[in-house]
PDB file of C-alpha atoms in Angstrom:
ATOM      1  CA  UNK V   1      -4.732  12.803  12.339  1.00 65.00           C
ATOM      2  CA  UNK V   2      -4.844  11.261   9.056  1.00 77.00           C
ATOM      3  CA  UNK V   3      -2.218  11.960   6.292  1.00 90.00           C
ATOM      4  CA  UNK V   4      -4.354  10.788   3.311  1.00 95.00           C
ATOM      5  CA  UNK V   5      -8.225  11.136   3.687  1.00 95.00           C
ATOM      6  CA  UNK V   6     -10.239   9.815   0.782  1.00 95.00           C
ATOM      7  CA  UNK V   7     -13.389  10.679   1.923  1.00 90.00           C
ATOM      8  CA  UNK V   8     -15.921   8.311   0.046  1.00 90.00           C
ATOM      9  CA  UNK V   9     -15.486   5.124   1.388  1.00 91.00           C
ATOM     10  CA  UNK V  10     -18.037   3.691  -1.728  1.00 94.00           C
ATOM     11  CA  UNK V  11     -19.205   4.346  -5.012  1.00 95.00           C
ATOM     12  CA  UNK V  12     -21.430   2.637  -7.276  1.00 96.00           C
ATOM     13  CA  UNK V  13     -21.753   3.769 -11.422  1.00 96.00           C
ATOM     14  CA  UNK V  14     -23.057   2.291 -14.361  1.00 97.00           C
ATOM     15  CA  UNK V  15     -21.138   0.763 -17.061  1.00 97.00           C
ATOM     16  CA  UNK V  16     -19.702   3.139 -19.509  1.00 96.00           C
ATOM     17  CA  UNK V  17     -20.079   6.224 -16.974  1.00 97.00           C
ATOM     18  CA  UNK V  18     -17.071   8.239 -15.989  1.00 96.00           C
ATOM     19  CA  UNK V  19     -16.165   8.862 -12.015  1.00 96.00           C
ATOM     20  CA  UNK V  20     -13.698  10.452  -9.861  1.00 97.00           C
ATOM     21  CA  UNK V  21     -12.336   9.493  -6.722  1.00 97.00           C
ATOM     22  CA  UNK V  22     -10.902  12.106  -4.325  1.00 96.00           C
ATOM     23  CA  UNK V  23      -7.939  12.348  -2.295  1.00 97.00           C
ATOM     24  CA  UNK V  24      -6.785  14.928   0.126  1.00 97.00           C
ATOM     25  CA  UNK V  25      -3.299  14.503   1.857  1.00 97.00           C
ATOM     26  CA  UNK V  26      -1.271  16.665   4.317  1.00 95.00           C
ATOM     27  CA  UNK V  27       2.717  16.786   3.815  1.00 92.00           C
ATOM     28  CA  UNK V  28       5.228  19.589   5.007  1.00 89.00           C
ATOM     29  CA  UNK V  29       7.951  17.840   2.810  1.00 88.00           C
ATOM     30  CA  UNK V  30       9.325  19.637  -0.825  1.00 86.00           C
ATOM     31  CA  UNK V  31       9.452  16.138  -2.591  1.00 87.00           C
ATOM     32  CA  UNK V  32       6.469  13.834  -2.532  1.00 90.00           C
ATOM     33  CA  UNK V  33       4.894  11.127  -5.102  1.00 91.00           C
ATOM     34  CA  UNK V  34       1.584  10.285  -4.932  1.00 94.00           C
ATOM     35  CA  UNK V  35       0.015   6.875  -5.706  1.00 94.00           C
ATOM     36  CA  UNK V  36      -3.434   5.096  -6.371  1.00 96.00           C
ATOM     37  CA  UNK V  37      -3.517   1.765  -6.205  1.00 95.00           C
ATOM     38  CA  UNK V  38      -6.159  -0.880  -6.914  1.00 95.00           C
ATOM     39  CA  UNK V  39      -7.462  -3.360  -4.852  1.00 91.00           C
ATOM     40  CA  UNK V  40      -8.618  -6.665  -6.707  1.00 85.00           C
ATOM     41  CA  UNK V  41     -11.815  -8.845  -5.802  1.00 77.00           C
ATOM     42  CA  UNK V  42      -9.106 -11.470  -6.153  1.00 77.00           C
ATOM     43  CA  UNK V  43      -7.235 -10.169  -3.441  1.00 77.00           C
ATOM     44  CA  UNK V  44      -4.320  -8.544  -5.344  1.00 83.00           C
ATOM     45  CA  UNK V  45      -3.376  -4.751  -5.167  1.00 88.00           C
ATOM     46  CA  UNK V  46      -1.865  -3.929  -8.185  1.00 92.00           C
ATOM     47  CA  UNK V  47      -0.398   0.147  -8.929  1.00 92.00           C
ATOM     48  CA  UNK V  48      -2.565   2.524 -11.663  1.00 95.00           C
ATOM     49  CA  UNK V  49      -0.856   5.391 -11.565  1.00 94.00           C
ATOM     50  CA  UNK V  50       2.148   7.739 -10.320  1.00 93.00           C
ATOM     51  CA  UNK V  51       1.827  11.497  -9.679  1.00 93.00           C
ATOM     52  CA  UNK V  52       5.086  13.496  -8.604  1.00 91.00           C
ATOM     53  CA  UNK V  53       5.097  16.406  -6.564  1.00 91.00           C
ATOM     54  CA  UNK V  54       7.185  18.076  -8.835  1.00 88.00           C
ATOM     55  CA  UNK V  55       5.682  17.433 -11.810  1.00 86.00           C
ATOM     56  CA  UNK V  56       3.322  19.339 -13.512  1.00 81.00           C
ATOM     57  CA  UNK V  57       2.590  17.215 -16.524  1.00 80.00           C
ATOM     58  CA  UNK V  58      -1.066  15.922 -15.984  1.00 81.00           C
ATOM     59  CA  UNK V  59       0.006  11.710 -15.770  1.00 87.00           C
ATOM     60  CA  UNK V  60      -2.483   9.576 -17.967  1.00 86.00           C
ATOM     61  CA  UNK V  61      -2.008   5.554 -17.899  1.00 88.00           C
ATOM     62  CA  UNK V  62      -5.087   4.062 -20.214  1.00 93.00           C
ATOM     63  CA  UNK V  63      -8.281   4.738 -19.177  1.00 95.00           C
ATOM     64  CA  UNK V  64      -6.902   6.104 -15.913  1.00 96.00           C
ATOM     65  CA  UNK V  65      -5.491  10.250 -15.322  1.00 95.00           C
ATOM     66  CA  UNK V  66      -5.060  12.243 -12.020  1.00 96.00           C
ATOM     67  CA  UNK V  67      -6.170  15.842 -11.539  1.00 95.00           C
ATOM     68  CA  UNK V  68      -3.480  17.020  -9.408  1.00 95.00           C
ATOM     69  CA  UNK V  69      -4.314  20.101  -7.398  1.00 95.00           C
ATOM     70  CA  UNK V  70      -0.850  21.028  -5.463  1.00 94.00           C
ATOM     71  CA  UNK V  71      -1.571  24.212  -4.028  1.00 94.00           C
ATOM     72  CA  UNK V  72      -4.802  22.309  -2.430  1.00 95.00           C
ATOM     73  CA  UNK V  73      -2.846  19.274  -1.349  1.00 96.00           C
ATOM     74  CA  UNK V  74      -5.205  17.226  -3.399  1.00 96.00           C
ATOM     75  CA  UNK V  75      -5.171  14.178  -6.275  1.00 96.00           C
ATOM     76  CA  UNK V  76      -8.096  12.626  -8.098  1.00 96.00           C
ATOM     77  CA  UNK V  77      -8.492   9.694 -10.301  1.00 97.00           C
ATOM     78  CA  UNK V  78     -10.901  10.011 -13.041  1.00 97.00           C
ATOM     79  CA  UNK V  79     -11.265   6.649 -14.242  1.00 97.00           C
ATOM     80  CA  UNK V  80     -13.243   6.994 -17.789  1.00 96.00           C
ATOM     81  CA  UNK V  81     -15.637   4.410 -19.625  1.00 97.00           C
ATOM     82  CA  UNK V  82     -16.204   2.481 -16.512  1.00 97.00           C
ATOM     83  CA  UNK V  83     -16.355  -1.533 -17.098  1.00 96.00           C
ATOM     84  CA  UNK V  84     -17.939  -4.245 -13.912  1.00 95.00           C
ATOM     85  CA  UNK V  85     -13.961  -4.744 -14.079  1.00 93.00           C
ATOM     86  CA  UNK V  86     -13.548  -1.573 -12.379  1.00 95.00           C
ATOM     87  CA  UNK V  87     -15.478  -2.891  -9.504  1.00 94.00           C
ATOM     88  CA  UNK V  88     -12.767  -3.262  -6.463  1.00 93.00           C
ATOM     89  CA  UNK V  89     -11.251  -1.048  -3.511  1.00 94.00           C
ATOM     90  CA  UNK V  90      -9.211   2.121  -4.838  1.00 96.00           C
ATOM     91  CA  UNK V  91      -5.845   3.697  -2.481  1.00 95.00           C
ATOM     92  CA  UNK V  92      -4.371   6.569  -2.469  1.00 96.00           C
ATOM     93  CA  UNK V  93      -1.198   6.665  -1.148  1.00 94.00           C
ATOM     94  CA  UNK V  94       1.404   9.493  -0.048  1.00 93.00           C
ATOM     95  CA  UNK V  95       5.452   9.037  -0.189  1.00 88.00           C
ATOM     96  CA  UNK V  96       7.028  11.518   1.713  1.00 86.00           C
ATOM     97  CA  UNK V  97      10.991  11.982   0.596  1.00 80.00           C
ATOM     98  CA  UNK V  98      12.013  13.100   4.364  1.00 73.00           C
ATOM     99  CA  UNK V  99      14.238  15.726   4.600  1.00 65.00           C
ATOM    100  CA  UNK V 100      15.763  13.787   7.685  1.00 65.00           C
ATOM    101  CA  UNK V 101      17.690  11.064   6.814  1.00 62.00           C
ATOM    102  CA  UNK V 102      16.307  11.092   2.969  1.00 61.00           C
ATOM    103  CA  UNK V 103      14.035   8.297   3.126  1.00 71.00           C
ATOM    104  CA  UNK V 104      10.327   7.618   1.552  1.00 75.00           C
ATOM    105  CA  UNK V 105       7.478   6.798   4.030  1.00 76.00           C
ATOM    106  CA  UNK V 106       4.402   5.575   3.020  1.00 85.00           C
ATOM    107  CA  UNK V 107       0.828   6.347   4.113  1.00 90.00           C
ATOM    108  CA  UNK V 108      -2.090   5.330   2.553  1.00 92.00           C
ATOM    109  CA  UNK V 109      -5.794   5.885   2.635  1.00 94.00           C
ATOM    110  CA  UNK V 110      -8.363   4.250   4.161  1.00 92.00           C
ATOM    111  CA  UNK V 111     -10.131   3.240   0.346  1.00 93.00           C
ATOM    112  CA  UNK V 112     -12.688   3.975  -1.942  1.00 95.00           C
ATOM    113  CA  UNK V 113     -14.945   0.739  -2.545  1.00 94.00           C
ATOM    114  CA  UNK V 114     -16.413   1.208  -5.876  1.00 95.00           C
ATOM    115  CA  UNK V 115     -19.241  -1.302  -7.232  1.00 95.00           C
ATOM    116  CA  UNK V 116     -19.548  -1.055 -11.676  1.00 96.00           C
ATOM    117  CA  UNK V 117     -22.738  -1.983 -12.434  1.00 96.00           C
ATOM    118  CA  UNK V 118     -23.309  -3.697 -15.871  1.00 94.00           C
TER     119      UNK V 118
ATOM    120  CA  UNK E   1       7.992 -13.437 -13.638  1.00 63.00           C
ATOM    121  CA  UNK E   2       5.780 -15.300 -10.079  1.00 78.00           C
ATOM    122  CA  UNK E   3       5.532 -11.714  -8.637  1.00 92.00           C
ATOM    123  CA  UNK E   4       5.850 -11.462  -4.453  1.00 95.00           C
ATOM    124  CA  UNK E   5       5.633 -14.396  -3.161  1.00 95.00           C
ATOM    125  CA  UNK E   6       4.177 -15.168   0.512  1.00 96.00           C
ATOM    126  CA  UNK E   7       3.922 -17.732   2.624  1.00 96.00           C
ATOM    127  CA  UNK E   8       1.567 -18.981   4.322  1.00 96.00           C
ATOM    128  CA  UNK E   9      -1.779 -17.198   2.967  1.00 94.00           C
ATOM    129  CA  UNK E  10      -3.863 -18.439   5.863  1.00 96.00           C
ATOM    130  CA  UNK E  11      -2.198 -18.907   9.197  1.00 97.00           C
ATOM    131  CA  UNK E  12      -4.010 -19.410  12.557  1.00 97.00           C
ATOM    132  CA  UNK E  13      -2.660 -19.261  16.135  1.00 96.00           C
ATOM    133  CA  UNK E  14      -3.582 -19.610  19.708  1.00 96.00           C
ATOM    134  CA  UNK E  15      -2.952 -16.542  22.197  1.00 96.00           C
ATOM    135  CA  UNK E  16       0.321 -16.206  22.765  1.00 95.00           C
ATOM    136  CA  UNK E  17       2.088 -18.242  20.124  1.00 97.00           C
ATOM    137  CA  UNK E  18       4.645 -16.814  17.755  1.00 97.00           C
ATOM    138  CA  UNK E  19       3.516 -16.248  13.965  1.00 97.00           C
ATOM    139  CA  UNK E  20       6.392 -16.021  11.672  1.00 97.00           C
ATOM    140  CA  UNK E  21       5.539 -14.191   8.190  1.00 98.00           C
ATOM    141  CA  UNK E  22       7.462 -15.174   4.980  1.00 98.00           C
ATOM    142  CA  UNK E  23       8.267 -12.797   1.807  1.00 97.00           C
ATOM    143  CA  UNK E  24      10.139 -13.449  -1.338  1.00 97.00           C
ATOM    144  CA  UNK E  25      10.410  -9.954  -3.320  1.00 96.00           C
ATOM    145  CA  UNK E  26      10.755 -10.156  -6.871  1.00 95.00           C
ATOM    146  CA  UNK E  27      14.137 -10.986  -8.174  1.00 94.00           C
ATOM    147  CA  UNK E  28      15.929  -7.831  -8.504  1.00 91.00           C
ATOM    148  CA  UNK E  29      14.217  -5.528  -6.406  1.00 93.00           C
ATOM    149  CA  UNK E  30      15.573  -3.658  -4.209  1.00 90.00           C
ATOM    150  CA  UNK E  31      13.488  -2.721  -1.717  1.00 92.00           C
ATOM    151  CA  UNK E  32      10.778  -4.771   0.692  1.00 94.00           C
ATOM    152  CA  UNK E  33       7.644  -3.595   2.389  1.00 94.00           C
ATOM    153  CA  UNK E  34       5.646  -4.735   4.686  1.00 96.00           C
ATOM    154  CA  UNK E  35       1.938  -3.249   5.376  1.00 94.00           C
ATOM    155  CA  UNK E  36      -0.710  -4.486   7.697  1.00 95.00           C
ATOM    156  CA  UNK E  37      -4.096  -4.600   6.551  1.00 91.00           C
ATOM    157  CA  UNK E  38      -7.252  -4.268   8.780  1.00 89.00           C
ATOM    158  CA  UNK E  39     -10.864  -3.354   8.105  1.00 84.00           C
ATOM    159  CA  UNK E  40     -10.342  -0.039  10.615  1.00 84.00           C
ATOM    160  CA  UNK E  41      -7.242   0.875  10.035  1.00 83.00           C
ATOM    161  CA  UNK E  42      -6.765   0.449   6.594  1.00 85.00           C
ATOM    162  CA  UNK E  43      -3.583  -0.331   5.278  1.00 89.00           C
ATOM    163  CA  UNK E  44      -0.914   0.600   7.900  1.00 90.00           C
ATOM    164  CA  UNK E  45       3.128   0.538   6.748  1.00 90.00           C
ATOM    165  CA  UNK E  46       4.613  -1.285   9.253  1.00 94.00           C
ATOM    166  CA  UNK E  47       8.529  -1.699   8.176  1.00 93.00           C
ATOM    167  CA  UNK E  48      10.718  -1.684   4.923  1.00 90.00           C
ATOM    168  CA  UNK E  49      14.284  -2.932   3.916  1.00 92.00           C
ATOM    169  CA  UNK E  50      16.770  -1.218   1.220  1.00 90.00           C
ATOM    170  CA  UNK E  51      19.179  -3.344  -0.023  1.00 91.00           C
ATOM    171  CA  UNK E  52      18.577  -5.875   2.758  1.00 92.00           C
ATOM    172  CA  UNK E  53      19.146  -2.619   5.424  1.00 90.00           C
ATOM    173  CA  UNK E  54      16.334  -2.234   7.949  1.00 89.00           C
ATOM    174  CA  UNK E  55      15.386   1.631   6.893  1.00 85.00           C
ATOM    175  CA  UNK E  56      12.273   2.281   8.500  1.00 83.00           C
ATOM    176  CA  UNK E  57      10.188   0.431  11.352  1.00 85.00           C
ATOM    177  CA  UNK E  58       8.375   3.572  12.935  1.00 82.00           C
ATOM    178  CA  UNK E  59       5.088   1.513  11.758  1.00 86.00           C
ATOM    179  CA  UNK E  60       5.890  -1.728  14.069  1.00 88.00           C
ATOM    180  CA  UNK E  61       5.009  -2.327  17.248  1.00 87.00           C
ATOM    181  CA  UNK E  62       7.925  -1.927  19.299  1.00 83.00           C
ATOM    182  CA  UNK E  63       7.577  -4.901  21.602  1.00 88.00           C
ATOM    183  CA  UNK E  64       6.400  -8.173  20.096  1.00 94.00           C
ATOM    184  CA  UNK E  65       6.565  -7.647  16.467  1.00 96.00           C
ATOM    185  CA  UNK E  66       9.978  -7.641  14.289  1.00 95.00           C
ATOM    186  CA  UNK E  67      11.263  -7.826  10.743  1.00 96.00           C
ATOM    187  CA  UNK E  68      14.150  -9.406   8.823  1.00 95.00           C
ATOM    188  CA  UNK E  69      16.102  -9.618   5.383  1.00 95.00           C
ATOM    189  CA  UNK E  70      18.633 -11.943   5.917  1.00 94.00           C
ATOM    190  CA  UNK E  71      19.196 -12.474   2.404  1.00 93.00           C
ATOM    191  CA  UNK E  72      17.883 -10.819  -1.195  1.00 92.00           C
ATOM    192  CA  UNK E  73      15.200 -13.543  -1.639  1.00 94.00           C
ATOM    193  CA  UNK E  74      13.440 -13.136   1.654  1.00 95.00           C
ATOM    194  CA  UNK E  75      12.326 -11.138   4.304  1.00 97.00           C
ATOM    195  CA  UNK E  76      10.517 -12.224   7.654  1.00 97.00           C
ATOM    196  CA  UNK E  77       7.899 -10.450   9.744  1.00 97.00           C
ATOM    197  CA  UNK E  78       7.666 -12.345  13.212  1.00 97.00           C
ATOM    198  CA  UNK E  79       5.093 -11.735  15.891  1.00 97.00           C
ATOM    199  CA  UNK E  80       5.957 -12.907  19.417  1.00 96.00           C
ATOM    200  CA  UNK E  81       2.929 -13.690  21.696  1.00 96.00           C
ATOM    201  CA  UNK E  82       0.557 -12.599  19.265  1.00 96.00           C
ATOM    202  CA  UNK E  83      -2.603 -11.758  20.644  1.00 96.00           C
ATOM    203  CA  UNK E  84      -6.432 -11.269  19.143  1.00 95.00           C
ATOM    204  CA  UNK E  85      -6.044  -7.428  17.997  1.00 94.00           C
ATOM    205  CA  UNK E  86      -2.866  -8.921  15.778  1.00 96.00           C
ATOM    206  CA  UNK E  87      -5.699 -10.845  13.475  1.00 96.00           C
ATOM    207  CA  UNK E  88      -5.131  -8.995  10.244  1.00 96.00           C
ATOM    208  CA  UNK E  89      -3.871  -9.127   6.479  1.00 94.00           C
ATOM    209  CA  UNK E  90       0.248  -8.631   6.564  1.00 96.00           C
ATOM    210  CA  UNK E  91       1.104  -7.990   2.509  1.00 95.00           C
ATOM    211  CA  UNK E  92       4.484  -7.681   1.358  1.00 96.00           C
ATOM    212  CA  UNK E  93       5.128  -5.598  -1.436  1.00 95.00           C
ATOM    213  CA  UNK E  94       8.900  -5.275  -3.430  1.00 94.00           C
ATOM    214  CA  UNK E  95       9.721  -2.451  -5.615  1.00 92.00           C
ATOM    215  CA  UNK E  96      12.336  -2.182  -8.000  1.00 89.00           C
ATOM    216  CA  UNK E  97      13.935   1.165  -5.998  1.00 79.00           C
ATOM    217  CA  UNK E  98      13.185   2.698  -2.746  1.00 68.00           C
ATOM    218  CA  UNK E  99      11.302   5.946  -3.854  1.00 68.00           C
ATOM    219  CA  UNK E 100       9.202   6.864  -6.608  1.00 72.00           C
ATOM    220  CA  UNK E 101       9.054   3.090  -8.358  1.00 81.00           C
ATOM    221  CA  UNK E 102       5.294   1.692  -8.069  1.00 87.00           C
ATOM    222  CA  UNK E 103       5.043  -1.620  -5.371  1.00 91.00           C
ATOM    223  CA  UNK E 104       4.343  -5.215  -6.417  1.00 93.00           C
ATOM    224  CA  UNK E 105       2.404  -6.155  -3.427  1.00 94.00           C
ATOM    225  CA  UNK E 106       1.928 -10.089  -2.447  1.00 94.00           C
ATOM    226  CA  UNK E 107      -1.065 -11.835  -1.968  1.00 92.00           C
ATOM    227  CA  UNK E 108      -1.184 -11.124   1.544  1.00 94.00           C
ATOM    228  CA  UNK E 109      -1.339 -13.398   4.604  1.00 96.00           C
ATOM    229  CA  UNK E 110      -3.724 -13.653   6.609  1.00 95.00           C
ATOM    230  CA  UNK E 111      -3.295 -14.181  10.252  1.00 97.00           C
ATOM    231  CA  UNK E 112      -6.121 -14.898  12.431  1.00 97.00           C
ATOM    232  CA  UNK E 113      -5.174 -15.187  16.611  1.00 97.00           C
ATOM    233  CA  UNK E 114      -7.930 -17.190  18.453  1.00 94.00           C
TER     234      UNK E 114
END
């Protein structure tokens, strides 16, 4: 079964429109950080934004914020004034602090491919 | 600042041949990833190091496939026999700690088995 399901695997928008990308995630561990991550045309995956599980502040990096939904085990991006930059393959990605051993394990989702159009 | 460094980006062997993956992390940081990258299954965590200490492999295949840090600068992913279904991306990512700090992820290489 999968960990992190982000269930749109594309998206297409306009230029200047707003959208938000979904991500559901299952976990039985206290301490968790969620991730989304951004998948260049170029090839490069560079990071957006952080979410901690036991934060409550709502996490804002630019033009980029999460809507974090704990109780419902789920994490959005809302990326705002979309540019054709946008354009590229969004992650979301689950660290699990486990309560065996203490270590972080990774699992990402499968993507969201989003297309900006001018 | 050259980021994650890997080498080769394009590497192509015959059925059965050993690949050997190479990763230099960015200076200072302290922990190495390594992911595997396919069209179906997405990005799949295969093994990371802490402090040059093998932590976690519970993503690798047990039998053909292992992972080194021999030294700060680098880190190794070798594939023994490597067959057709081992065609993917491998990316290497560093991060400056081994929890909550964001990845620096290579360029990837990509490994195609004929």
């Amino acid at each position: 079964a999968q960990k992190v399901i982000q269930v749109w695997s594309t998206a297409s928008r306009q230029e200047g429109e707003e959208l938000t990308l979904d991500c559901s995630y299952e976990t039985s561990q206290v301490l968790y950080h969620l991730f989304w991550y951004k998948h260049l045309l170029s090839g490069e995956m560079v990071f957006l934004i952080r979410q901690m599980s036991s934060s409550t502040a709502k996490e804002r990096s630019g033009r980029y914020s999460v809507v974090f939904q704990k109780s419902l085990k789920s994490i959005s991006l809302v990326i705002s004034a979309l540019q054709p930059d946008d354009s590229g393959k969004y992650f979301c990605a689950l660290w699990e602090l486990l309560t065996s051993g203490g270590n972080y394990k990774p699992t990402f989702g499968k993507g969201t491919s989003l297309v900006v159009h001018p | 600042n050259a980021g994650v460094i890997q080498t080769p980006r394009h590497k192509v062997t015959g059925k059965g041949q050993e690949a050997t993956l190479w990763c230099e992390p960015i200076s200072g940081h302290s922990a190495v990833f390594w992911y595997r990258q396919t069209i179906v299954q997405g990005l799949e965590f295969l093994t990371y190091f802490r402090n040059q200490a093998p932590i976690d492999d519970s993503g690798m295949p047990k039998e053909r496939f292992s992972a080194q840090m021999p030294n700060q600068s680098h880190s190794t992913l070798k594939i023994q026999s490597t067959q057709p279904q081992d065609s993917a991306v491998y990316l290497c990512a560093s991060s400056r700690d081994w929890g909550g700090a964001e990845q620096y992820f290579g360029p990837g290489t990509r490994l195609t088995v004929l």
